[in-house]
Coordinates of C-alpha atoms and ligand atoms in Angstrom, one line a residue:
X1 CA 14.0 9.4 -16.6
X2 CA 13.9 11.7 -13.8
X3 CA 16.1 11.9 -10.8
X4 CA 15.0 13.7 -7.6
X5 CA 17.0 16.0 -6.6
X6 CA 17.3 17.5 -2.3
X7 CA 19.2 19.9 -0.5
X8 CA 18.9 18.9 3.1
X9 CA 18.7 20.1 6.0
X10 CA 14.9 22.8 5.6
X11 CA 12.4 21.9 9.1
X12 CA 9.6 21.2 7.4
X13 CA 6.3 23.4 9.1
X14 CA 2.9 23.6 7.3
X15 CA -0.1 21.1 6.5
X16 CA -0.5 18.6 4.0
X17 CA -3.6 16.9 3.1
X18 CA -3.6 13.2 3.3
X19 CA -4.2 11.8 0.1
X20 CA -7.0 8.4 -1.0
X21 CA -5.3 5.2 -0.1
X22 CA -3.3 3.0 -2.6
X23 CA -3.7 -0.6 -1.1
X24 CA -7.2 0.4 -0.4
X25 CA -8.3 2.0 -4.0
X26 CA -6.7 -0.8 -6.0
X27 CA -8.6 -3.6 -5.0
X28 CA -11.8 -1.8 -4.7
X29 CA -11.1 -0.8 -8.5
X30 CA -10.3 -4.2 -9.0
X31 CA -14.0 -4.9 -6.9
X32 CA -16.1 -2.9 -10.0
X33 CA -15.2 -5.8 -11.9
X34 CA -18.1 -7.4 -9.4
X35 CA -21.0 -5.1 -10.2
X36 CA -23.8 -3.2 -12.2
X37 CA -23.9 0.1 -13.3
X38 CA -21.1 2.5 -12.2
X39 CA -19.3 3.5 -9.4
X40 CA -18.2 6.6 -8.1
X41 CA -15.2 6.2 -6.4
X42 CA -13.8 9.2 -4.1
X43 CA -10.3 9.7 -3.0
X44 CA -8.6 8.2 -5.1
X45 CA -4.8 8.9 -5.0
X46 CA -3.6 9.9 -8.9
X47 CA -0.8 7.5 -9.0
X48 CA 0.8 5.1 -11.8
X49 CA 0.2 1.6 -10.6
X50 CA -3.9 3.1 -10.5
X51 CA -2.8 4.0 -14.2
X52 CA -1.8 0.4 -14.5
X53 CA -5.2 -1.1 -13.5
X54 CA -6.9 1.1 -14.8
X55 CA -5.4 -0.2 -17.9
X56 CA -5.9 -3.9 -17.0
X57 CA -9.7 -3.0 -16.6
X58 CA -9.6 -1.4 -20.3
X59 CA -8.9 -4.6 -21.8
X60 CA -11.3 -6.0 -19.5
X61 CA -13.9 -4.5 -20.9
X62 CA -14.4 -1.7 -17.9
X63 CA -15.2 1.9 -18.7
X64 CA -12.2 4.0 -16.5
X65 CA -12.9 7.7 -16.5
X66 CA -11.4 10.5 -14.3
X67 CA -14.5 13.2 -13.4
X68 CA -13.7 17.1 -13.4
X69 CA -13.9 15.9 -8.4
X70 CA -10.7 13.9 -9.2
X71 CA -13.2 11.1 -9.7
X72 CA -13.3 7.6 -10.8
X73 CA -16.2 6.1 -12.6
X74 CA -16.7 2.5 -12.6
X75 CA -18.7 0.6 -16.0
X76 CA -18.4 -2.5 -17.1
X77 CA -19.5 -2.6 -20.5
X78 CA -18.7 -6.2 -21.6
X79 CA -17.5 -9.3 -19.9
X80 CA -16.4 -11.1 -22.7
X81 CA -12.3 -11.4 -21.5
X82 CA -10.7 -12.8 -19.0
X83 CA -7.3 -12.5 -19.4
X84 CA -5.2 -9.9 -18.0
X85 CA -1.7 -10.3 -19.8
X86 CA 2.5 -10.4 -18.4
X87 CA 2.6 -6.7 -20.3
X88 CA 0.8 -5.5 -18.3
X89 CA 0.2 -7.0 -14.4
X90 CA 4.5 -7.4 -15.3
X91 CA 4.9 -3.8 -14.0
X92 CA 2.8 -3.8 -10.8
X93 CA 1.8 -6.7 -9.1
X94 CA -1.6 -5.7 -7.0
X95 CA -2.6 -6.4 -10.7
X96 CA -3.4 -9.9 -9.3
X97 CA -6.1 -8.4 -6.8
X98 CA -7.7 -9.0 -10.3
X99 CA -8.1 -13.2 -10.3
X100 CA -10.9 -13.3 -7.5
X101 CA -13.5 -10.4 -8.8
X102 CA -12.7 -12.8 -12.2
X103 CA -13.1 -15.9 -11.5
X104 CA -16.6 -15.0 -9.2
X105 CA -18.5 -13.0 -11.9
X106 CA -17.9 -14.4 -15.8
X107 CA -16.7 -18.3 -14.0
X108 CA -13.5 -18.2 -15.4
X109 CA -10.1 -16.0 -14.8
X110 CA -6.7 -15.7 -16.8
X111 CA -3.4 -13.8 -15.1
X112 CA -0.5 -13.7 -15.9
X113 CA 1.5 -14.5 -12.3
X114 CA 3.5 -10.9 -11.0
X115 CA 7.5 -12.2 -10.6
X116 CA 9.3 -12.1 -7.2
X117 CA 11.3 -8.3 -6.9
X118 CA 13.2 -6.0 -5.1
X119 CA 11.6 -7.1 -1.7
X120 CA 11.5 -10.3 -1.8
X121 CA 9.5 -13.7 -3.8
X122 CA 5.9 -12.3 -3.9
X123 CA 4.2 -15.6 -4.3
X124 CA 0.2 -16.8 -4.8
X125 CA 0.3 -19.5 -3.1
X126 CA -2.5 -19.2 -1.0
X127 CA -4.8 -16.9 -3.3
X128 CA -4.3 -20.2 -5.0
X129 CA -5.4 -22.4 -1.9
X130 CA -8.2 -20.1 -1.4
X131 CA -10.3 -20.1 -4.7
X132 CA -9.6 -23.7 -4.7
X133 CA -11.5 -23.8 -1.5
X134 CA -14.2 -22.1 -3.0
X135 CA -14.4 -24.9 -5.3
X136 CA -12.7 -23.5 -8.9
X137 CA -10.2 -25.8 -10.9
X138 CA -6.5 -23.5 -10.4
X139 CA -4.1 -24.6 -13.4
X140 CA -0.5 -22.9 -14.3
X141 CA 0.5 -23.1 -16.8
X142 CA 3.0 -21.1 -18.6
X143 CA 3.5 -18.4 -16.8
X144 CA -0.7 -17.9 -15.7
X145 CA -2.3 -18.6 -13.5
X146 CA -6.4 -20.2 -15.0
X147 CA -9.1 -20.1 -12.3
X148 CA -12.3 -21.9 -13.5
X149 CA -15.7 -21.8 -11.6
X150 CA -19.3 -21.4 -12.6
X151 CA -20.6 -21.5 -9.5
X152 CA -18.9 -21.1 -6.0
X153 CA -19.9 -22.6 -3.4
X154 CA -19.1 -21.0 0.2
X155 CA -16.8 -22.8 2.1
X156 CA -14.3 -23.1 5.2
X157 CA -10.7 -21.0 4.0
X158 CA -7.5 -21.2 5.4
X159 CA -6.0 -18.2 4.5
X160 CA -3.1 -18.2 7.6
X161 CA 0.6 -18.1 5.7
X162 CA 4.1 -18.8 6.7
X163 CA 4.4 -14.1 7.3
X164 CA 0.9 -14.4 9.0
X165 CA -2.1 -13.4 7.1
X166 CA -1.8 -12.4 3.7
X167 CA -3.7 -9.1 2.6
X168 CA -3.5 -9.6 -1.4
X169 CA -4.7 -12.7 -0.9
X170 CA -7.5 -11.9 1.7
X171 CA -9.2 -9.6 -0.4
X172 CA -9.3 -12.2 -3.5
X173 CA -11.0 -14.8 -1.9
X174 CA -13.6 -12.2 -0.1
X175 CA -14.0 -10.9 -3.9
X176 CA -14.6 -14.4 -5.0
X177 CA -16.8 -15.9 -1.8
X178 CA -19.6 -12.7 -2.2
X179 CA -21.1 -13.7 -5.4
X180 CA -20.9 -17.9 -4.2
X181 CA -23.0 -19.6 -3.8
X182 CA -23.9 -20.0 0.5
X183 CA -21.4 -19.4 3.3
X184 CA -17.4 -18.8 2.8
X185 CA -15.8 -18.1 6.4
X186 CA -11.9 -16.7 5.4
X187 CA -10.0 -17.3 8.5
X188 CA -6.9 -16.6 9.6
X189 CA -7.7 -13.2 7.5
X190 CA -5.6 -10.1 6.3
X191 CA -7.4 -7.0 9.2
X192 CA -5.6 -4.0 8.0
X193 CA -7.1 -1.6 7.4
X194 CA -7.3 -1.0 3.6
X195 CA -8.9 -5.1 3.4
X196 CA -11.7 -3.6 5.7
X197 CA -12.7 -0.9 3.3
X198 CA -12.7 -2.8 0.8
X199 CA -15.0 -5.5 2.9
X200 CA -17.1 -2.0 3.3
X201 CA -17.6 -1.4 -0.4
X202 CA -18.4 -4.7 -1.4
X203 CA -21.2 -4.2 2.0
X204 CA -22.4 -0.9 0.2
X205 CA -22.3 -2.6 -3.1
X206 CA -24.7 -5.3 -1.9
X207 CA -22.6 -8.1 -0.2
X208 CA -23.4 -9.4 2.9
X209 CA -19.9 -9.3 4.9
X210 CA -19.8 -9.8 8.4
X211 CA -17.0 -9.8 11.6
X212 CA -14.8 -7.3 9.4
X213 CA -11.8 -6.4 10.4
X214 CA -11.8 -9.9 12.0
X215 CA -9.5 -13.2 11.7
X216 CA -12.7 -15.0 10.9
X217 CA -14.3 -12.9 7.9
X218 CA -18.7 -14.3 7.4
X219 CA -19.6 -13.7 3.8
X220 CA -22.9 -15.0 3.3
X221 CA -23.2 -15.5 -1.0
X222 CA -25.5 -13.0 -2.5
X223 CA -26.8 -13.0 -6.2
X224 CA -25.8 -10.3 -7.5
X225 CA -24.2 -5.9 -6.8
X226 CA -24.8 -3.1 -7.6
X227 CA -22.4 0.3 -8.5
X228 CA -21.8 3.1 -6.1
X229 CA -20.7 6.2 -4.8
X230 CA -17.8 4.9 -1.8
X231 CA -14.7 7.6 -0.3
X232 CA -11.8 6.1 -0.5
X233 CA -9.3 5.7 2.5
X234 CA -6.8 7.9 3.6
X235 CA -3.2 6.2 3.3
X236 CA -1.4 5.1 6.4
X237 CA 1.7 4.8 4.6
X238 CA 1.6 8.2 3.4
X239 CA 1.2 10.1 6.4
X240 CA 3.0 7.9 8.0
X241 CA 6.2 9.0 5.8
X242 CA 5.2 12.4 6.4
X243 CA 4.7 11.6 10.0
X244 CA 8.9 10.7 9.7
X245 CA 9.5 13.5 7.0
X246 CA 8.4 16.5 10.3
X247 CA 10.5 14.7 12.7
X248 CA 13.0 14.2 11.4
X249 CA 13.3 17.2 9.8
X250 CA 13.0 18.6 13.4
X251 CA 9.7 20.8 12.1
X252 CA 5.8 21.2 13.2
X253 CA 3.8 20.0 10.8
X254 CA -0.3 18.9 10.6
X255 CA -1.8 15.7 9.0
X256 CA -4.9 16.3 7.7
X257 CA -7.3 14.0 6.5
X258 CA -5.7 11.5 8.9
X259 CA -6.6 8.3 10.3
X260 CA -4.9 7.8 13.4
X261 CA -6.8 4.6 14.9
X262 CA -4.8 3.1 11.9
X263 CA -1.5 3.9 12.7
X264 CA -1.2 3.2 16.5
X265 CA 1.7 1.3 15.9
X266 CA 3.2 4.0 14.4
X267 CA 1.7 6.9 16.3
X268 CA 3.8 4.6 19.4
X269 CA 6.5 3.8 18.1
X270 CA 7.2 7.7 17.0
X271 CA 6.5 8.5 20.3
X272 CA 8.5 6.5 21.9
X273 CA 11.6 8.1 20.1
X274 CA 10.3 11.3 20.9
X275 CA 8.0 12.8 18.7
X276 CA 5.3 14.5 20.3
X277 CA 2.3 13.3 18.1
X278 CA -1.4 14.8 18.9
X279 CA -4.8 14.0 17.6
X280 CA -7.1 15.4 17.0
X281 CA -11.1 14.0 15.6
X282 CA -11.9 15.4 12.8
X283 CA -15.8 15.2 11.6
X284 CA -15.3 12.9 8.2
X285 CA -16.7 9.9 8.6
X286 CA -15.2 6.1 6.8
X287 CA -17.5 3.3 7.7
X288 CA -18.0 4.3 11.9
X289 CA -14.2 5.4 12.1
X290 CA -13.4 9.3 12.0
X291 CA -11.3 11.3 10.4
X292 CA -9.2 13.8 11.5
X293 CA -5.8 16.3 12.8
X294 CA -2.8 15.2 13.5
X295 CA 0.1 17.6 14.9
X296 CA 3.6 15.5 14.3
X297 CA 6.4 17.8 16.5
X298 CA 9.6 17.3 17.1
X299 CA 13.4 19.0 17.6
X300 CA 15.4 16.7 15.8
X301 CA 16.7 14.7 18.7
X302 CA 15.5 11.0 17.8
X303 CA 15.7 8.5 20.6
X304 CA 17.1 4.8 19.1
X305 CA 14.4 2.2 19.4
X306 CA 13.4 -1.1 18.6
X307 CA 10.9 -3.0 15.6
X308 CA 9.8 -5.5 14.6
X309 CA 7.1 -5.6 11.1
X310 CA 4.0 -7.5 11.9
X311 CA 0.5 -7.7 10.2
X312 CA -1.5 -4.9 11.0
X313 CA -2.4 -3.9 13.5
X314 CA 0.9 -4.1 14.3
X315 CA 4.3 -2.3 12.6
X316 CA 3.7 -1.8 8.7
X317 CA 6.3 -3.4 6.8
X318 CA 5.8 -0.6 4.2
X319 CA 6.9 1.7 7.2
X320 CA 9.9 -0.1 8.1
X321 CA 11.9 1.5 5.2
X322 CA 11.2 5.0 6.5
X323 CA 11.4 3.9 9.9
X324 CA 15.4 2.7 9.3
X325 CA 16.0 6.4 8.0
X326 CA 15.2 7.4 10.8
X327 CA 17.1 5.9 12.9
X328 CA 19.8 5.5 11.3
X329 CA 20.2 9.3 13.0
X330 CA 19.2 7.9 16.5
X331 CA 21.3 8.9 19.5
X332 CA 21.2 4.9 20.1
X333 CA 21.3 1.8 18.3
X334 CA 18.3 -0.2 17.2
X335 CA 17.0 -3.0 15.6
X336 CA 14.3 -3.4 13.3
X337 CA 13.2 -7.0 12.8
X338 CA 10.8 -8.0 8.7
X339 CA 8.2 -10.1 9.8
X340 CA 6.2 -9.6 6.6
X341 CA 9.2 -9.5 4.1
X342 CA 12.3 -11.2 5.2
X343 CA 14.9 -9.8 2.6
X344 CA 13.2 -6.1 2.3
X345 CA 16.1 -4.5 3.0
X346 CA 17.2 -2.4 -0.5
X347 CA 17.6 0.7 1.0
X348 CA 20.2 -0.5 3.5
X349 CA 23.1 -0.4 1.2
X350 CA 21.9 3.0 -0.5
X351 CA 21.3 4.8 3.3
X352 CA 25.1 3.7 4.3
X353 CA 26.6 5.0 0.5
X354 CA 24.3 8.8 2.9
X355 CA 26.8 7.9 5.3
X356 CA 24.0 5.7 7.7
X357 CA 25.7 2.7 9.6
X358 CA 23.6 -0.7 9.5
X359 CA 24.2 -3.5 8.8
X360 CA 22.1 -6.0 7.4
X361 CA 21.3 -9.8 8.9
X362 CA 19.0 -12.1 7.3
X363 CA 15.9 -10.5 8.3
X364 CA 17.0 -8.1 10.9
X365 CA 18.6 -4.5 11.2
X366 CA 21.7 -3.4 13.3
X367 CA 21.6 0.5 13.1
X368 CA 24.1 2.4 14.9
X369 CA 23.2 6.1 14.5
X370 CA 25.6 8.6 13.5
X371 CA 25.2 12.0 14.0
X372 CA 24.5 13.1 10.1
X373 CA 24.6 11.8 7.0
X374 CA 25.2 13.2 3.8
X375 CA 24.1 13.6 0.4
X376 CA 24.5 11.5 -2.7
X377 CA 23.4 9.7 -5.7
X378 CA 21.9 6.3 -3.8
X379 CA 19.6 4.5 -6.1
X380 CA 15.5 3.4 -5.5
X381 CA 15.0 -0.1 -5.1
X382 CA 11.2 -0.1 -4.5
X383 CA 8.1 2.3 -3.4
X384 CA 8.9 2.4 0.1
X385 CA 12.7 2.5 -0.6
X386 CA 12.5 5.5 -2.2
X387 CA 10.2 6.9 0.8
X388 CA 13.1 6.5 3.0
X389 CA 15.3 8.1 0.7
X390 CA 14.0 11.0 0.2
X391 CA 13.3 11.3 4.3
X392 CA 16.9 11.0 4.1
X393 CA 17.7 14.0 1.7
X394 CA 15.8 16.2 3.4
X395 CA 18.4 16.2 6.7
X396 CA 21.6 15.3 5.2
X397 CA 23.9 17.6 4.8
X398 CA 24.5 18.8 0.9
X399 CA 22.5 17.8 -1.7
X400 CA 21.0 14.0 -2.6
X401 CA 20.5 13.7 -5.7
X402 CA 17.1 10.2 -5.6
X403 CA 17.5 8.2 -9.9
X404 CA 15.0 6.1 -10.6
X405 CA 11.9 7.7 -9.3
X406 CA 9.7 6.5 -11.5
X407 CA 8.5 3.9 -8.1
X408 CA 7.9 7.0 -6.2
X409 CA 5.0 7.6 -8.3
X410 CA 3.8 4.4 -7.8
X411 CA 2.7 5.1 -4.8
X412 CA 3.3 8.7 -3.3
X413 CA 1.6 11.8 -5.9
X414 CA 2.9 14.5 -5.7
X415 CA 5.1 13.8 -3.1
X416 CA 8.0 16.8 -4.2
X417 CA 5.6 19.4 -4.8
X418 CA 3.1 18.6 -0.9
X419 CA 7.1 18.3 0.5
X420 CA 7.8 22.1 -0.8
X421 CA 4.7 23.7 0.4
X422 CA 6.3 22.4 3.6
X423 CA 9.4 24.4 3.1
X424 CA 12.0 21.4 1.8
X425 CA 13.9 22.2 -1.3
X426 CA 13.2 18.7 -2.9
X427 CA 13.2 18.9 -7.1
X428 CA 13.1 16.8 -10.5
X429 CA 16.0 16.8 -13.2
X430 CA 16.4 15.3 -16.0
X431 CA 18.9 12.3 -15.6
Ligands
EPU1 N1 2.5 -14.4 0.9 C1 2.7 -16.2 1.2 N2 1.5 -16.3 -0.2 C2 0.3 -15.8 -0.7 C3 0.9 -14.9 -0.4 C4 1.7 -14.3 0.7 O1 3.8 -16.8 1.1 O2 0.0 -16.2 -1.6 C5 3.5 -14.0 1.8 C6 3.8 -13.0 1.4 O3 5.9 -13.5 0.3 C7 4.6 -12.0 2.0 C8 3.6 -12.3 3.3 O4 3.0 -13.4 3.1 O5 6.3 -12.7 2.9 C9 2.0 -10.7 3.3 O6 1.6 -10.8 1.8 P1 0.4 -10.1 1.9 O7 0.2 -10.6 0.7 O8 0.5 -9.5 2.3 O9 1.1 -8.6 0.7 P2 0.5 -8.8 -0.9 O10 -0.8 -8.4 -0.4 O11 1.1 -9.2 -2.6 C10 0.3 -6.2 0.3 C11 0.4 -4.5 0.1 C12 1.9 -4.3 0.5 C13 2.5 -4.7 1.8 C14 2.2 -6.7 2.1 C15 1.9 -6.4 2.9 C16 -0.6 -3.4 -2.0 C17 -1.5 -3.8 -3.5 N3 0.6 -4.4 -2.0 O12 0.9 -6.7 -0.6 O13 2.1 -3.4 -0.4 O14 3.7 -4.0 1.7 O15 0.6 -6.3 1.8 O16 1.4 -6.0 4.4 O17 -2.2 -3.9 -0.6 C18 3.5 -1.1 -1.0 O18 2.2 -0.8 -1.0 O19 4.3 -0.7 -1.4 C19 3.1 -3.1 -1.0 C20 4.7 -3.3 -1.1

């Protein structure tokens, strides 16, 4: 096993390119199950979660070929198998996103139910209710969800839940409905840019989806979808993580390939905290939205702020841990309220071991800013918690060692190399 070692105290300077979004890439890869012919996906990041989904797709009769230009070619070769087994699904909860396309194309799906994880319980009741509304029969047996339905029927499907909309639930029901009969309306659908990217991919492949990015998405069933070439949107959470790394170190960095309108809540909050952010529109278009450059400058003096995570366009829960790290060195007290995953605070105890003063009660963290953090050995509990410990390590005095590093490789490609190119002192060592 490897650990990440960081010598803190070096402000970041320079340019970094943002990769394609993991949380758009995964459902779009799964959506290829619905298509005939080959799809060429550009901007797929090199991550363990992507490899895990490739393994699942291979098991399901799909060829996945990494091309020299970095793109991923996906071709459905045979459609007999409908089972995504526990051993593959257990390492990545997003594997559930093969449920909708398998059912929609093959008329049956048997997918291991993802367990809970350190960010809280991960129920799939809304996914199940959604595909049932389309006429599928669903059994939950021996740890598997088994769905059958030869020709799904368009319907009005309510995807609202106790914590708002569901991202992968919306993706699953959308993918199940595109080849169904007639019109489906997804009410209380998730509006996240990654869900929009999936809908745009499906439309380019031949689907008929409208009101993309709105609360009520309309899908007219079509007979078939074809393989296409498609470029994944830049990863807004990776961009936000680099913004915080720049801000916490009192640095000045430029993000390339950034779609800042996907990050408005993050940019506004950082500006409120005294971080200077300038956004310029670029040339490349992602379904009418331009990417561009974003300059982030900070003198390291961070003002306190209150943050509530919410579904898009609110503050992303996937940025909460990184903001917790940043606010731990702010000049005053901040409050973070987690409204998407109320128990997502495993990073708090580790940040406190680095000298932070954070109290977590239920879904709230009260953060009293301290003048500085100090390096020590800490444990990563999930992907975004790892990112928060890394940004904390960049500013902490002395050496920080982060164990259980495999979490970071699930969602950030070559993070230490890219931080090193910005002037950080960060490297991997064998544990
Ligand atoms: N929920 C239910 N029932 C369901 C589904 C969800 O009650 O059937 C609840 C969840 O427990 C949670 C809330 O609804 O409280 C939102 O969960 P959601 O379904 O939106 O999460 P997800 O689709 O499983 C995706 C991302 C997560 C991100 C969340 C929220 C992917 C692969 N994962 O998960 O990303 O935190 O949306 O934005 O897209 C990450 O990248 O580190 C990550 C965890």
